[in-house]
Amino acid sequence: MVTSIRFLEDLRRFWRRSRSTILVGLALALGATAIGAFVNWRRVGAANKVIEALRLRRDIDIGVDARSEVLLARIGFLSARNEFDRARILLEALDRNGAPHTRARGHYLLANSLLRQALTHIEGSELDAASPFVNLAKREYRRALQLYPDFWDAKYNLDVAARLVRDFPDFDRKGGDELSADPKKLWTDIPGKPKGLP
């Protein structure tokens, strides 16, 4: 009992002596926290403006040290314009600093653009030109799935790209001048659909 009373008296004396120092320290800590929150709020606001401008298809150049959300928006913008090399530079920066889900989304956006380019070449019967785009798209889809295994859209699109390789086996061929395309192999197999009469 005596020790607890002595402890309380020591605590009161300490509070009387250092009350102003503690209050000043708390005030400074709260001030620093408020300033940090304000600076972060301004950065988030600026990032949202850039993302909105990119969504509206305005070309805004950003650095590789931008926030991961801004990098992702710029990757989507560049991929939609088929500027694959510029998008890949930002994707490498995103891979260094972004969260796995955000990184997976970046690889998915680039892969979609590569696959669209491949399909454009296929529609124009330019199978030689389509082959590298299909293979690059498959690689990007696989990378997205490594980062985020439950990414269903990436799984589906990887299956589409894999079916293109199966339906156009010459995509894997390394040499030769002519590509043969059997008209029967141009259609993908639909699961559950019979292939012919019994």
XYZ file of N, CA, C and O in Angstrom, residues 12 53 85 108 123 138 144-145 148 194:
40
model
N 2.792 12.150 -9.786
C 2.279 13.535 -9.732
C 3.416 14.542 -9.858
O 3.305 15.537 -10.566
N -8.053 11.893 -66.277
C -7.657 12.410 -67.589
C -7.274 11.267 -68.538
O -7.643 11.285 -69.724
N 5.782 -0.970 -76.253
C 7.098 -0.759 -75.638
C 7.022 0.254 -74.504
O 7.628 0.052 -73.443
N -2.385 -8.042 -67.387
C -3.622 -8.395 -68.078
C -3.977 -7.348 -69.141
O -4.353 -7.696 -70.258
N -7.489 -11.663 -88.719
C -8.608 -11.277 -89.580
C -8.128 -10.816 -90.946
O -8.826 -10.989 -91.950
N 0.107 -14.628 -74.408
C 0.077 -15.785 -73.507
C 1.047 -15.610 -72.351
O 0.722 -15.919 -71.203
N 0.244 -12.635 -65.175
C -0.874 -12.125 -64.374
C -1.411 -13.211 -63.455
O -1.718 -12.958 -62.285
N -1.488 -14.427 -63.956
C -2.008 -15.532 -63.143
C -1.012 -15.960 -62.065
O -1.419 -16.446 -61.012
N -1.755 -13.328 -59.427
C -3.108 -13.377 -58.867
C -3.816 -14.608 -59.448
O -4.510 -14.512 -60.460
N -21.409 -31.185 -80.087
C -20.912 -32.340 -80.861
C -20.214 -31.892 -82.132
O -20.569 -30.881 -82.717
